[in-house]
mmCIF file of C-alpha atoms and ligand atoms in Angstrom:
data_model
loop_
_atom_site.group_PDB
_atom_site.id
_atom_site.type_symbol
_atom_site.label_atom_id
_atom_site.label_comp_id
_atom_site.label_asym_id
_atom_site.label_seq_id
_atom_site.Cartn_x
_atom_site.Cartn_y
_atom_site.Cartn_z
ATOM 1 C CA UNK A 1 -5.786 -18.477 -1.138
ATOM 2 C CA UNK A 2 -8.410 -15.927 -2.005
ATOM 3 C CA UNK A 3 -8.098 -12.227 -2.876
ATOM 4 C CA UNK A 4 -4.578 -12.602 -4.090
ATOM 5 C CA UNK A 5 -5.797 -10.130 -6.758
ATOM 6 C CA UNK A 6 -8.675 -7.759 -6.747
ATOM 7 C CA UNK A 7 -11.927 -9.856 -6.637
ATOM 8 C CA UNK A 8 -14.033 -9.560 -9.989
ATOM 9 C CA UNK A 9 -17.592 -10.579 -10.405
ATOM 10 C CA UNK A 10 -21.085 -9.280 -10.694
ATOM 11 C CA UNK A 11 -23.720 -8.073 -8.054
ATOM 12 C CA UNK A 12 -27.365 -7.740 -8.261
ATOM 13 C CA UNK A 13 -27.912 -4.415 -6.389
ATOM 14 C CA UNK A 14 -27.228 -1.667 -8.795
ATOM 15 C CA UNK A 15 -29.613 -3.025 -11.628
ATOM 16 C CA UNK A 16 -32.217 -5.039 -9.626
ATOM 17 C CA UNK A 17 -32.422 -4.003 -6.049
ATOM 18 C CA UNK A 18 -35.385 -6.056 -4.614
ATOM 19 C CA UNK A 19 -36.214 -7.570 -8.037
ATOM 20 C CA UNK A 20 -33.975 -10.535 -7.539
ATOM 21 C CA UNK A 21 -34.619 -14.339 -8.127
ATOM 22 C CA UNK A 22 -32.880 -17.604 -8.548
ATOM 23 C CA UNK A 23 -33.740 -17.600 -12.039
ATOM 24 C CA UNK A 24 -32.010 -14.199 -12.586
ATOM 25 C CA UNK A 25 -28.869 -15.421 -10.918
ATOM 26 C CA UNK A 26 -28.610 -18.558 -13.010
ATOM 27 C CA UNK A 27 -29.112 -16.570 -16.113
ATOM 28 C CA UNK A 28 -26.394 -14.152 -15.225
ATOM 29 C CA UNK A 29 -23.999 -17.100 -14.483
ATOM 30 C CA UNK A 30 -24.841 -18.426 -18.028
ATOM 31 C CA UNK A 31 -23.903 -15.158 -19.588
ATOM 32 C CA UNK A 32 -20.749 -14.735 -17.596
ATOM 33 C CA UNK A 33 -19.611 -18.170 -18.895
ATOM 34 C CA UNK A 34 -21.076 -17.864 -22.454
ATOM 35 C CA UNK A 35 -20.064 -14.222 -23.098
ATOM 36 C CA UNK A 36 -16.617 -14.171 -22.154
ATOM 37 C CA UNK A 37 -16.750 -12.576 -18.667
ATOM 38 C CA UNK A 38 -15.648 -15.575 -16.809
ATOM 39 C CA UNK A 39 -12.596 -15.907 -19.310
ATOM 40 C CA UNK A 40 -11.864 -12.321 -18.626
ATOM 41 C CA UNK A 41 -11.576 -13.014 -14.843
ATOM 42 C CA UNK A 42 -15.104 -12.271 -13.537
ATOM 43 C CA UNK A 43 -15.642 -15.051 -11.162
ATOM 44 C CA UNK A 44 -18.161 -14.295 -8.324
ATOM 45 C CA UNK A 45 -22.044 -13.986 -8.738
ATOM 46 C CA UNK A 46 -23.338 -12.032 -5.790
ATOM 47 C CA UNK A 47 -26.728 -11.568 -4.592
ATOM 48 C CA UNK A 48 -26.988 -8.371 -2.558
ATOM 49 C CA UNK A 49 -30.044 -7.309 -0.131
ATOM 50 C CA UNK A 50 -33.681 -8.544 -0.365
ATOM 51 C CA UNK A 51 -33.160 -12.392 -0.706
ATOM 52 C CA UNK A 52 -34.673 -13.407 2.568
ATOM 53 C CA UNK A 53 -38.168 -13.556 4.176
ATOM 54 C CA UNK A 54 -38.739 -10.688 6.865
ATOM 55 C CA UNK A 55 -38.651 -13.210 9.755
ATOM 56 C CA UNK A 56 -36.164 -15.844 10.829
ATOM 57 C CA UNK A 57 -37.599 -19.350 11.206
ATOM 58 C CA UNK A 58 -38.425 -20.810 14.650
ATOM 59 C CA UNK A 59 -34.702 -22.015 15.116
ATOM 60 C CA UNK A 60 -33.558 -18.486 14.321
ATOM 61 C CA UNK A 61 -32.326 -19.264 10.801
ATOM 62 C CA UNK A 62 -32.583 -16.989 7.879
ATOM 63 C CA UNK A 63 -35.002 -18.289 5.138
ATOM 64 C CA UNK A 64 -34.514 -17.599 1.492
ATOM 65 C CA UNK A 65 -37.755 -15.960 0.128
ATOM 66 C CA UNK A 66 -39.553 -19.037 -1.509
ATOM 67 C CA UNK A 67 -41.187 -16.868 -4.170
ATOM 68 C CA UNK A 68 -37.756 -15.562 -5.391
ATOM 69 C CA UNK A 69 -35.802 -18.782 -4.496
ATOM 70 C CA UNK A 70 -38.358 -21.467 -4.943
ATOM 71 C CA UNK A 71 -35.505 -24.228 -4.858
ATOM 72 C CA UNK A 72 -33.714 -22.642 -1.858
ATOM 73 C CA UNK A 73 -30.147 -21.135 -1.728
ATOM 74 C CA UNK A 74 -28.088 -24.212 -1.912
ATOM 75 C CA UNK A 75 -29.714 -24.996 -5.535
ATOM 76 C CA UNK A 76 -28.609 -21.551 -6.841
ATOM 77 C CA UNK A 77 -25.118 -21.983 -5.290
ATOM 78 C CA UNK A 78 -24.793 -25.505 -6.879
ATOM 79 C CA UNK A 79 -25.851 -23.941 -10.223
ATOM 80 C CA UNK A 80 -23.260 -21.303 -10.006
ATOM 81 C CA UNK A 81 -20.651 -23.825 -8.915
ATOM 82 C CA UNK A 82 -21.571 -26.028 -11.774
ATOM 83 C CA UNK A 83 -20.462 -23.284 -14.204
ATOM 84 C CA UNK A 84 -17.066 -22.914 -12.508
ATOM 85 C CA UNK A 85 -18.166 -19.623 -10.789
ATOM 86 C CA UNK A 86 -18.308 -18.695 -7.181
ATOM 87 C CA UNK A 87 -21.350 -17.744 -5.298
ATOM 88 C CA UNK A 88 -21.815 -14.601 -3.089
ATOM 89 C CA UNK A 89 -24.475 -13.589 -0.576
ATOM 90 C CA UNK A 90 -25.269 -10.462 1.379
ATOM 91 C CA UNK A 91 -25.971 -9.844 5.094
ATOM 92 C CA UNK A 92 -25.410 -6.983 7.436
ATOM 93 C CA UNK A 93 -23.708 -6.270 10.734
ATOM 94 C CA UNK A 94 -26.788 -4.370 12.146
ATOM 95 C CA UNK A 95 -30.427 -5.492 13.430
ATOM 96 C CA UNK A 96 -31.879 -5.329 9.876
ATOM 97 C CA UNK A 97 -30.316 -4.997 6.492
ATOM 98 C CA UNK A 98 -30.466 -1.730 4.608
ATOM 99 C CA UNK A 99 -33.773 -2.824 2.820
ATOM 100 C CA UNK A 100 -35.261 -3.922 6.174
ATOM 101 C CA UNK A 101 -34.688 -7.696 6.100
ATOM 102 C CA UNK A 102 -33.253 -9.781 9.103
ATOM 103 C CA UNK A 103 -29.786 -9.201 9.505
ATOM 104 C CA UNK A 104 -26.716 -10.943 11.307
ATOM 105 C CA UNK A 105 -26.314 -8.842 14.419
ATOM 106 C CA UNK A 106 -25.876 -11.307 17.372
ATOM 107 C CA UNK A 107 -26.291 -14.249 14.892
ATOM 108 C CA UNK A 108 -22.908 -14.113 13.255
ATOM 109 C CA UNK A 109 -21.866 -17.663 13.929
ATOM 110 C CA UNK A 110 -25.149 -19.147 13.228
ATOM 111 C CA UNK A 111 -25.642 -17.398 9.958
ATOM 112 C CA UNK A 112 -21.927 -18.027 8.801
ATOM 113 C CA UNK A 113 -22.345 -21.679 9.244
ATOM 114 C CA UNK A 114 -25.685 -21.528 7.390
ATOM 115 C CA UNK A 115 -24.048 -19.565 4.502
ATOM 116 C CA UNK A 116 -21.140 -22.158 4.276
ATOM 117 C CA UNK A 117 -23.627 -25.025 4.215
ATOM 118 C CA UNK A 118 -25.496 -23.302 1.420
ATOM 119 C CA UNK A 119 -22.061 -22.828 -0.516
ATOM 120 C CA UNK A 120 -21.389 -19.322 -0.183
ATOM 121 C CA UNK A 121 -17.933 -18.311 -1.204
ATOM 122 C CA UNK A 122 -18.385 -14.527 -0.803
ATOM 123 C CA UNK A 123 -20.180 -12.438 1.905
ATOM 124 C CA UNK A 124 -20.995 -8.833 1.520
ATOM 125 C CA UNK A 125 -21.605 -7.385 4.928
ATOM 126 C CA UNK A 126 -23.337 -4.101 5.256
ATOM 127 C CA UNK A 127 -23.777 -1.610 8.069
ATOM 128 C CA UNK A 128 -27.373 -0.286 8.241
ATOM 129 C CA UNK A 129 -29.359 -0.382 11.382
ATOM 130 C CA UNK A 130 -26.353 -0.874 13.681
ATOM 131 C CA UNK A 131 -26.896 -0.480 17.406
ATOM 132 C CA UNK A 132 -25.785 2.824 18.718
ATOM 133 C CA UNK A 133 -23.988 1.079 21.782
ATOM 134 C CA UNK A 134 -22.379 -1.621 19.770
ATOM 135 C CA UNK A 135 -18.730 -1.638 18.586
ATOM 136 C CA UNK A 136 -18.346 -1.538 14.830
ATOM 137 C CA UNK A 137 -14.810 -2.862 14.641
ATOM 138 C CA UNK A 138 -15.531 -5.660 16.921
ATOM 139 C CA UNK A 139 -18.827 -6.607 15.134
ATOM 140 C CA UNK A 140 -16.848 -6.972 11.831
ATOM 141 C CA UNK A 141 -14.142 -8.980 13.640
ATOM 142 C CA UNK A 142 -16.825 -11.323 14.981
ATOM 143 C CA UNK A 143 -18.284 -11.978 11.553
ATOM 144 C CA UNK A 144 -14.609 -12.520 10.200
ATOM 145 C CA UNK A 145 -14.090 -15.131 13.033
ATOM 146 C CA UNK A 146 -17.457 -16.719 12.210
ATOM 147 C CA UNK A 147 -16.555 -17.097 8.563
ATOM 148 C CA UNK A 148 -13.200 -18.714 9.533
ATOM 149 C CA UNK A 149 -15.127 -21.193 11.912
ATOM 150 C CA UNK A 150 -17.735 -22.003 9.290
ATOM 151 C CA UNK A 151 -15.542 -24.741 7.584
ATOM 152 C CA UNK A 152 -15.636 -22.961 4.205
ATOM 153 C CA UNK A 153 -13.181 -20.445 2.654
ATOM 154 C CA UNK A 154 -15.297 -17.478 2.356
ATOM 155 C CA UNK A 155 -14.300 -13.991 1.036
ATOM 156 C CA UNK A 156 -15.144 -11.453 3.475
ATOM 157 C CA UNK A 157 -16.430 -8.126 1.617
ATOM 158 C CA UNK A 158 -17.138 -5.691 4.395
ATOM 159 C CA UNK A 159 -19.270 -2.513 3.519
ATOM 160 C CA UNK A 160 -19.125 -0.179 6.269
ATOM 161 C CA UNK A 161 -18.742 2.907 4.050
ATOM 162 C CA UNK A 162 -15.539 4.030 5.555
ATOM 163 C CA UNK A 163 -16.936 4.423 9.091
ATOM 164 C CA UNK A 164 -14.124 4.706 11.631
ATOM 165 C CA UNK A 165 -11.455 5.133 8.886
ATOM 166 C CA UNK A 166 -12.108 1.519 7.711
ATOM 167 C CA UNK A 167 -8.726 1.592 5.656
ATOM 168 C CA UNK A 168 -6.811 1.568 8.946
ATOM 169 C CA UNK A 169 -8.261 -1.760 10.509
ATOM 170 C CA UNK A 170 -9.880 -3.798 8.000
ATOM 171 C CA UNK A 171 -6.960 -5.673 6.928
ATOM 172 C CA UNK A 172 -6.037 -6.456 10.393
ATOM 173 C CA UNK A 173 -9.311 -8.199 11.282
ATOM 174 C CA UNK A 174 -9.191 -10.560 8.265
ATOM 175 C CA UNK A 175 -11.502 -8.806 5.718
ATOM 176 C CA UNK A 176 -10.816 -9.013 2.026
ATOM 177 C CA UNK A 177 -12.216 -6.032 0.727
ATOM 178 C CA UNK A 178 -14.044 -3.196 2.365
ATOM 179 C CA UNK A 179 -16.533 -0.489 0.849
ATOM 180 C CA UNK A 180 -14.999 2.821 1.977
ATOM 181 C CA UNK A 181 -17.629 5.238 0.861
ATOM 182 C CA UNK A 182 -21.418 5.680 0.601
ATOM 183 C CA UNK A 183 -23.432 4.219 -2.373
ATOM 184 C CA UNK A 184 -22.325 4.776 -6.015
ATOM 185 C CA UNK A 185 -25.153 6.162 -8.110
ATOM 186 C CA UNK A 186 -25.196 5.959 -11.973
ATOM 187 C CA UNK A 187 -23.849 9.603 -12.702
ATOM 188 C CA UNK A 188 -20.469 11.103 -13.236
ATOM 189 C CA UNK A 189 -20.305 13.138 -10.036
ATOM 190 C CA UNK A 190 -20.933 9.996 -7.876
ATOM 191 C CA UNK A 191 -17.979 7.941 -9.069
ATOM 192 C CA UNK A 192 -15.580 10.871 -9.313
ATOM 193 C CA UNK A 193 -16.253 12.049 -5.713
ATOM 194 C CA UNK A 194 -15.890 8.418 -4.553
ATOM 195 C CA UNK A 195 -12.496 8.110 -6.451
ATOM 196 C CA UNK A 196 -11.202 11.545 -5.077
ATOM 197 C CA UNK A 197 -12.199 10.566 -1.472
ATOM 198 C CA UNK A 198 -10.181 7.305 -1.566
ATOM 199 C CA UNK A 199 -7.015 8.435 -3.407
ATOM 200 C CA UNK A 200 -5.031 9.060 -0.564
ATOM 201 C CA UNK A 201 -6.109 5.729 1.051
ATOM 202 C CA UNK A 202 -5.168 3.667 -1.825
ATOM 203 C CA UNK A 203 -1.681 2.920 -0.536
ATOM 204 C CA UNK A 204 -3.343 0.733 2.128
ATOM 205 C CA UNK A 205 -5.248 -1.334 -0.342
ATOM 206 C CA UNK A 206 -3.336 -4.371 -1.747
ATOM 207 C CA UNK A 207 -3.237 -8.320 -1.793
ATOM 208 C CA UNK A 208 -5.766 -9.938 0.454
ATOM 209 C CA UNK A 209 -7.514 -6.793 1.491
ATOM 210 C CA UNK A 210 -8.729 -4.205 -1.188
ATOM 211 C CA UNK A 211 -10.481 -0.745 -0.822
ATOM 212 C CA UNK A 212 -13.697 -1.464 -2.674
ATOM 213 C CA UNK A 213 -14.797 1.629 -4.501
ATOM 214 C CA UNK A 214 -18.375 0.040 -5.090
ATOM 215 C CA UNK A 215 -19.979 -1.797 -7.865
ATOM 216 C CA UNK A 216 -19.543 -0.389 -11.304
ATOM 217 C CA UNK A 217 -22.344 1.393 -13.006
ATOM 218 C CA UNK A 218 -20.494 0.900 -16.432
ATOM 219 C CA UNK A 219 -23.177 0.206 -19.114
ATOM 220 C CA UNK A 220 -26.216 0.938 -17.023
ATOM 221 C CA UNK A 221 -27.382 4.082 -18.705
ATOM 222 C CA UNK A 222 -29.839 4.844 -15.781
ATOM 223 C CA UNK A 223 -31.625 1.465 -16.176
ATOM 224 C CA UNK A 224 -32.086 -0.089 -12.589
ATOM 225 C CA UNK A 225 -31.797 0.833 -8.954
ATOM 226 C CA UNK A 226 -29.230 3.390 -8.608
ATOM 227 C CA UNK A 227 -30.269 6.072 -11.329
ATOM 228 C CA UNK A 228 -29.977 9.481 -9.830
ATOM 229 C CA UNK A 229 -29.188 12.458 -11.980
ATOM 230 C CA UNK A 230 -27.951 12.441 -15.470
ATOM 231 C CA UNK A 231 -26.588 9.055 -16.577
ATOM 232 C CA UNK A 232 -23.040 8.673 -17.830
ATOM 233 C CA UNK A 233 -21.760 9.092 -21.232
ATOM 234 C CA UNK A 234 -19.609 6.343 -22.987
ATOM 235 C CA UNK A 235 -16.565 8.431 -22.195
ATOM 236 C CA UNK A 236 -17.577 8.751 -18.598
ATOM 237 C CA UNK A 237 -18.081 4.959 -18.272
ATOM 238 C CA UNK A 238 -14.664 4.601 -19.810
ATOM 239 C CA UNK A 239 -13.229 6.834 -17.422
ATOM 240 C CA UNK A 240 -14.953 5.062 -14.477
ATOM 241 C CA UNK A 241 -13.736 1.676 -15.569
ATOM 242 C CA UNK A 242 -10.203 3.024 -16.153
ATOM 243 C CA UNK A 243 -10.080 4.668 -12.684
ATOM 244 C CA UNK A 244 -11.044 1.389 -11.054
ATOM 245 C CA UNK A 245 -8.457 -0.410 -12.813
ATOM 246 C CA UNK A 246 -5.794 2.121 -12.300
ATOM 247 C CA UNK A 247 -6.501 1.876 -8.516
ATOM 248 C CA UNK A 248 -6.260 -1.944 -8.600
ATOM 249 C CA UNK A 249 -9.716 -2.512 -6.753
ATOM 250 C CA UNK A 250 -12.465 -4.956 -7.008
ATOM 251 C CA UNK A 251 -14.256 -5.064 -10.371
ATOM 252 C CA UNK A 252 -17.931 -5.968 -9.510
ATOM 253 C CA UNK A 253 -20.149 -5.232 -12.561
ATOM 254 C CA UNK A 254 -23.606 -3.715 -11.645
ATOM 255 C CA UNK A 255 -25.233 -3.729 -15.100
ATOM 256 C CA UNK A 256 -27.620 -6.375 -16.579
ATOM 257 C CA UNK A 257 -24.902 -8.193 -18.518
ATOM 258 C CA UNK A 258 -27.911 -10.206 -20.331
ATOM 259 C CA UNK A 259 -28.756 -6.943 -21.988
ATOM 260 C CA UNK A 260 -25.770 -4.457 -22.460
ATOM 261 C CA UNK A 261 -24.515 -2.647 -25.575
ATOM 262 C CA UNK A 262 -21.382 -4.007 -27.345
ATOM 263 C CA UNK A 263 -19.326 -0.980 -26.582
ATOM 264 C CA UNK A 264 -19.857 -1.420 -22.692
ATOM 265 C CA UNK A 265 -19.392 -5.270 -23.006
ATOM 266 C CA UNK A 266 -16.121 -4.521 -24.923
ATOM 267 C CA UNK A 267 -15.064 -2.161 -22.084
ATOM 268 C CA UNK A 268 -15.807 -4.574 -19.282
ATOM 269 C CA UNK A 269 -13.904 -7.285 -21.091
ATOM 270 C CA UNK A 270 -11.000 -5.010 -22.112
ATOM 271 C CA UNK A 271 -7.950 -7.215 -21.564
ATOM 272 C CA UNK A 272 -5.448 -4.384 -21.236
ATOM 273 C CA UNK A 273 -7.352 -2.520 -18.679
ATOM 274 C CA UNK A 274 -8.111 -5.693 -16.604
ATOM 275 C CA UNK A 275 -4.287 -6.460 -16.653
ATOM 276 C CA UNK A 276 -3.790 -3.284 -15.157
ATOM 277 C CA UNK A 277 -6.295 -4.061 -12.439
ATOM 278 C CA UNK A 278 -5.039 -7.462 -11.878
ATOM 279 C CA UNK A 279 -1.361 -6.668 -12.085
ATOM 280 C CA UNK A 280 0.652 -9.197 -9.838
ATOM 281 C CA UNK A 281 2.423 -6.318 -8.066
ATOM 282 C CA UNK A 282 -0.924 -4.592 -7.009
ATOM 283 C CA UNK A 283 0.679 -1.267 -6.770
ATOM 284 C CA UNK A 284 -1.444 2.010 -6.188
ATOM 285 C CA UNK A 285 -1.118 4.740 -8.801
ATOM 286 C CA UNK A 286 1.365 7.494 -8.126
ATOM 287 C CA UNK A 287 0.139 10.745 -8.482
ATOM 288 C CA UNK A 288 2.768 12.697 -10.750
ATOM 289 C CA UNK A 289 0.800 15.997 -11.047
ATOM 290 C CA UNK A 290 -2.522 17.450 -10.788
ATOM 291 C CA UNK A 291 -3.951 20.842 -11.744
ATOM 292 C CA UNK A 292 -6.659 22.405 -9.610
ATOM 293 C CA UNK A 293 -9.071 25.414 -10.173
ATOM 294 C CA UNK A 294 -11.014 27.589 -7.649
ATOM 295 C CA UNK A 295 -14.672 27.033 -8.192
ATOM 296 C CA UNK A 296 -17.548 29.154 -6.780
ATOM 297 C CA UNK A 297 -20.511 27.606 -5.139
ATOM 298 C CA UNK A 298 -23.627 29.429 -4.014
ATOM 299 C CA UNK A 299 -24.462 28.622 -0.333
ATOM 300 C CA UNK A 300 -28.095 28.479 -1.168
ATOM 301 C CA UNK A 301 -29.173 27.617 2.431
ATOM 302 C CA UNK A 302 -27.739 30.620 4.021
ATOM 303 C CA UNK A 303 -27.826 32.880 0.907
ATOM 304 C CA UNK A 304 -24.396 34.293 1.760
ATOM 305 C CA UNK A 305 -21.342 35.064 -0.525
ATOM 306 C CA UNK A 306 -20.437 32.107 -2.859
ATOM 307 C CA UNK A 307 -18.187 29.631 -1.206
ATOM 308 C CA UNK A 308 -14.784 29.138 -2.856
ATOM 309 C CA UNK A 309 -13.151 25.564 -2.981
ATOM 310 C CA UNK A 310 -10.396 23.835 -4.833
ATOM 311 C CA UNK A 311 -11.411 21.428 -7.460
ATOM 312 C CA UNK A 312 -9.004 19.091 -8.784
ATOM 313 C CA UNK A 313 -9.524 18.968 -12.612
ATOM 314 C CA UNK A 314 -6.491 17.241 -14.370
ATOM 315 C CA UNK A 315 -4.513 14.348 -13.174
ATOM 316 C CA UNK A 316 -1.308 12.603 -14.448
ATOM 317 C CA UNK A 317 -0.612 9.219 -12.809
ATOM 318 C CA UNK A 318 2.019 6.544 -13.274
ATOM 319 C CA UNK A 319 1.303 3.122 -12.071
ATOM 320 C CA UNK A 320 4.215 0.698 -11.539
ATOM 321 C CA UNK A 321 3.457 -2.872 -13.158
ATOM 322 C CA UNK A 322 5.433 -6.080 -12.781
ATOM 323 C CA UNK A 323 8.287 -6.708 -15.206
ATOM 324 C CA UNK A 324 9.477 -3.083 -15.495
ATOM 325 C CA UNK A 325 6.303 -1.851 -17.094
ATOM 326 C CA UNK A 326 3.998 1.090 -16.248
ATOM 327 C CA UNK A 327 0.839 2.779 -17.191
ATOM 328 C CA UNK A 328 0.899 6.560 -17.636
ATOM 329 C CA UNK A 329 -2.687 7.930 -17.182
ATOM 330 C CA UNK A 330 -4.121 11.216 -18.014
ATOM 331 C CA UNK A 331 -7.461 12.246 -16.473
ATOM 332 C CA UNK A 332 -9.556 15.202 -17.579
ATOM 333 C CA UNK A 333 -12.253 16.224 -15.253
ATOM 334 C CA UNK A 334 -13.035 19.583 -17.233
ATOM 335 C CA UNK A 335 -16.124 19.277 -19.428
ATOM 336 C CA UNK A 336 -13.816 20.474 -22.424
ATOM 337 C CA UNK A 337 -11.032 18.840 -24.154
ATOM 338 C CA UNK A 338 -7.642 19.743 -22.410
ATOM 339 C CA UNK A 339 -4.122 18.955 -23.050
ATOM 340 C CA UNK A 340 -2.485 17.311 -20.132
ATOM 341 C CA UNK A 341 1.384 16.301 -19.806
ATOM 342 C CA UNK A 342 3.774 14.208 -17.922
ATOM 343 C CA UNK A 343 7.033 15.604 -17.094
ATOM 344 C CA UNK A 344 9.085 12.350 -16.849
ATOM 345 C CA UNK A 345 11.454 13.919 -14.341
ATOM 346 C CA UNK A 346 8.453 14.030 -12.140
ATOM 347 C CA UNK A 347 7.710 10.490 -12.641
ATOM 348 C CA UNK A 348 11.356 9.358 -11.520
ATOM 349 C CA UNK A 349 12.802 9.634 -15.161
ATOM 350 C CA UNK A 350 14.855 12.709 -15.750
ATOM 351 C CA UNK A 351 16.305 13.211 -19.334
ATOM 352 C CA UNK A 352 19.971 12.780 -17.895
ATOM 353 C CA UNK A 353 18.964 9.129 -17.000
ATOM 354 C CA UNK A 354 19.474 8.187 -20.663
ATOM 355 C CA UNK A 355 16.098 6.228 -20.531
ATOM 356 C CA UNK A 356 12.742 7.014 -21.899
ATOM 357 C CA UNK A 357 9.299 5.319 -22.152
ATOM 358 C CA UNK A 358 8.242 3.132 -25.104
ATOM 359 C CA UNK A 359 4.523 4.047 -25.080
ATOM 360 C CA UNK A 360 1.390 2.379 -26.471
ATOM 361 C CA UNK A 361 -2.092 3.811 -26.385
ATOM 362 C CA UNK A 362 -4.250 1.284 -24.421
ATOM 363 C CA UNK A 363 -7.451 2.238 -26.209
ATOM 364 C CA UNK A 364 -6.360 2.473 -29.870
ATOM 365 C CA UNK A 365 -3.250 0.113 -29.738
ATOM 366 C CA UNK A 366 -1.229 3.010 -31.393
ATOM 367 C CA UNK A 367 2.404 2.838 -30.850
ATOM 368 C CA UNK A 368 3.917 6.149 -30.049
ATOM 369 C CA UNK A 369 7.610 4.885 -29.936
ATOM 370 C CA UNK A 370 10.096 6.074 -27.424
ATOM 371 C CA UNK A 371 9.386 9.377 -25.662
ATOM 372 C CA UNK A 372 11.983 11.304 -23.623
ATOM 373 C CA UNK A 373 11.654 14.065 -21.367
ATOM 374 C CA UNK A 374 7.838 14.564 -21.509
ATOM 375 C CA UNK A 375 4.455 13.451 -23.214
ATOM 376 C CA UNK A 376 1.565 15.745 -24.117
ATOM 377 C CA UNK A 377 -1.777 14.563 -25.042
ATOM 378 C CA UNK A 378 -5.237 15.992 -25.687
ATOM 379 C CA UNK A 379 -7.950 14.330 -23.647
ATOM 380 C CA UNK A 380 -11.647 14.845 -24.308
ATOM 381 C CA UNK A 381 -13.792 16.243 -21.330
ATOM 382 C CA UNK A 382 -14.707 13.856 -18.614
ATOM 383 C CA UNK A 383 -12.440 11.137 -20.245
ATOM 384 C CA UNK A 384 -8.994 9.681 -20.014
ATOM 385 C CA UNK A 385 -6.123 8.574 -21.861
ATOM 386 C CA UNK A 386 -3.903 5.481 -20.806
ATOM 387 C CA UNK A 387 -0.454 4.425 -22.163
ATOM 388 C CA UNK A 388 1.287 1.068 -21.354
ATOM 389 C CA UNK A 389 4.949 1.870 -21.069
ATOM 390 C CA UNK A 390 8.120 0.109 -21.146
ATOM 391 C CA UNK A 391 11.432 1.566 -19.846
ATOM 392 C CA UNK A 392 14.000 1.637 -22.708
ATOM 393 C CA UNK A 393 17.537 2.971 -23.077
ATOM 394 C CA UNK A 394 17.620 5.923 -25.636
ATOM 395 C CA UNK A 395 19.935 5.561 -28.475
ATOM 396 C CA UNK A 396 20.720 9.214 -28.899
ATOM 397 C CA UNK A 397 21.633 10.098 -25.263
ATOM 398 C CA UNK A 398 22.799 13.563 -24.907
ATOM 399 C CA UNK A 399 25.368 14.563 -22.342
HETATM 400 C C1 GLA B 401 -26.502 -0.269 1.247
HETATM 401 C C2 GLA B 401 -25.077 -0.715 0.415
HETATM 402 C C3 GLA B 401 -25.449 -0.982 -1.054
HETATM 403 C C4 GLA B 401 -26.635 -1.981 -0.953
HETATM 404 C C5 GLA B 401 -27.791 -1.696 -0.238
HETATM 405 C C6 GLA B 401 -28.832 -2.802 -0.052
HETATM 406 O O1 GLA B 401 -26.870 1.018 0.809
HETATM 407 O O2 GLA B 401 -24.202 0.328 0.551
HETATM 408 O O3 GLA B 401 -24.216 -1.350 -1.690
HETATM 409 O O4 GLA B 401 -26.143 -3.300 -0.610
HETATM 410 O O5 GLA B 401 -27.484 -1.281 1.125
HETATM 411 O O6 GLA B 401 -29.888 -2.365 0.660
#
């Protein structure tokens, strides 16, 4: 069975864009095995756009660019498989891919068969250059069927950026994960707005079909293909990875793991965070409370009065895990350090229950003992604190 848990892996797009090759993919596979990524659960090595020649061959087949993939695609897949990893490739539901290469519209069954013959285990399926008169849901369904008819078990990673409220229908047409927003860029605002836009859809994400919040930018520091604006601080990268794990969504690394600093490697391999992402019950986080502020934004185009809008800044989440365990997470989107609390009664645990949470800080390992009633913590700006909690009976239960 595939996608029983959120898929984990690496994808070439965020760092390399067009600058991909068979050699690069094999080097990434080596690093995944040698440096603990495979052991931590990362499994798929995925080639994104720009792998093909600009024309199909005379029989209508896609052709891997011989300069980038001199030994063809099957050789690359075979190498990845020889390492005990799985191999992913990219195509698109439109006439051309986003970078202008031939795409699978009206070639779905032919391409799926070809991918299966090469040994593809994962297909990312994009949405650029999609004909105006074509039916988006139907075309994704056709590729889903084509993969099922291909003779190989292939994870179908749809990427239509949320068009036609994808969270409502992707699961029913056999998709295993679906990109629900536009592209991530390597800055704080980008990943926060992706997260906020999908919070209310996370209850529809779960085993066999996950909402995909896009490839991580953790550890990129603006190197590569998606650098727009100020790159993230280490705290912001920690926030990004924690938010993805809390949501229980696919963890697809976008950084060049051949050359990543030790702190970011440690973050991507953090067992406690990965365990939250991969929890067997795959439950979405529950929003215990949030604090919002009104912010003013200038309408530069019309030069009218500043616009006022609500901006959510502090979040407290609880996520139910297997075996009566929980995570309580505090998220601070202010620039400055702020105190955030969790009133346990708002998380299903009033004082009168006689129960409390035994709490452990996921980042420092510090054991806080048993807390009753509430917990308050100071969180640095653009950062988070996560606590693994057990439900325990309190000794000094007061009537
Ligand atoms: C789109 C997708 C990206 C990436 C590029 C490739 O923008 O959303 O994730 O695959 O296309 O061209």
